[in-house]
């Protein structure tokens, strides 16, 4: 690699590292809501150039974590301004730890989206969509009681179902729903040490989609979500 290429690579690495470090401090509360960043201190902590820090702040500003004004300088915005629909912000939130009410909020979101997506899938699914759903079901069945494989198959299933809706906005929701689903599955496993084989409930949704049963697919997905909520409140 040329010197210029190495420098560009190193600069990108420093920028990425600064963004991650700043975000981690914000989510941990090192920099609290409303706090102004003392730039000389931040520069010393992160050991980066002013240019790297400035670009990193721009990234976190677009994601709703930071704001700037003449009086306060760069400051941490209120949590309600943080863009949880951004995949990086959601990843940082999950890594920092989430409470049961966070999962409850996401369940409410899922109950409003996934049954409707399943109903649309029953109406619009293609052969390729069915193949993806069947592959997820097969992986779920083959996983037995292996928690890692079950979590992976569950994520694949819900991603495939959202995509099978053939609605471009529902299809994008897997970026929000699936990371939270994976985190919740992992926490359930850590707490219970067991994972009930969920193949039958998921298969019922796929069967309704295969038969183009719009109402059946909607209700089967709603039942899947509700059973999961009851078993793992």
mmCIF file of C-alpha atoms in Angstrom, residues 36 68-75:
data_model
loop_
_atom_site.group_PDB
_atom_site.id
_atom_site.type_symbol
_atom_site.label_atom_id
_atom_site.label_comp_id
_atom_site.label_asym_id
_atom_site.label_seq_id
_atom_site.Cartn_x
_atom_site.Cartn_y
_atom_site.Cartn_z
ATOM 1 C CA UNK A 36 -21.245 20.435 26.921
ATOM 2 C CA UNK A 68 -24.261 22.560 18.741
ATOM 3 C CA UNK A 69 -25.056 26.182 19.438
ATOM 4 C CA UNK A 70 -23.043 29.352 20.052
ATOM 5 C CA UNK A 71 -23.763 29.488 23.784
ATOM 6 C CA UNK A 72 -23.235 25.840 24.744
ATOM 7 C CA UNK A 73 -20.854 24.670 22.066
ATOM 8 C CA UNK A 74 -21.193 20.944 21.381
ATOM 9 C CA UNK A 75 -23.548 19.264 23.829
#
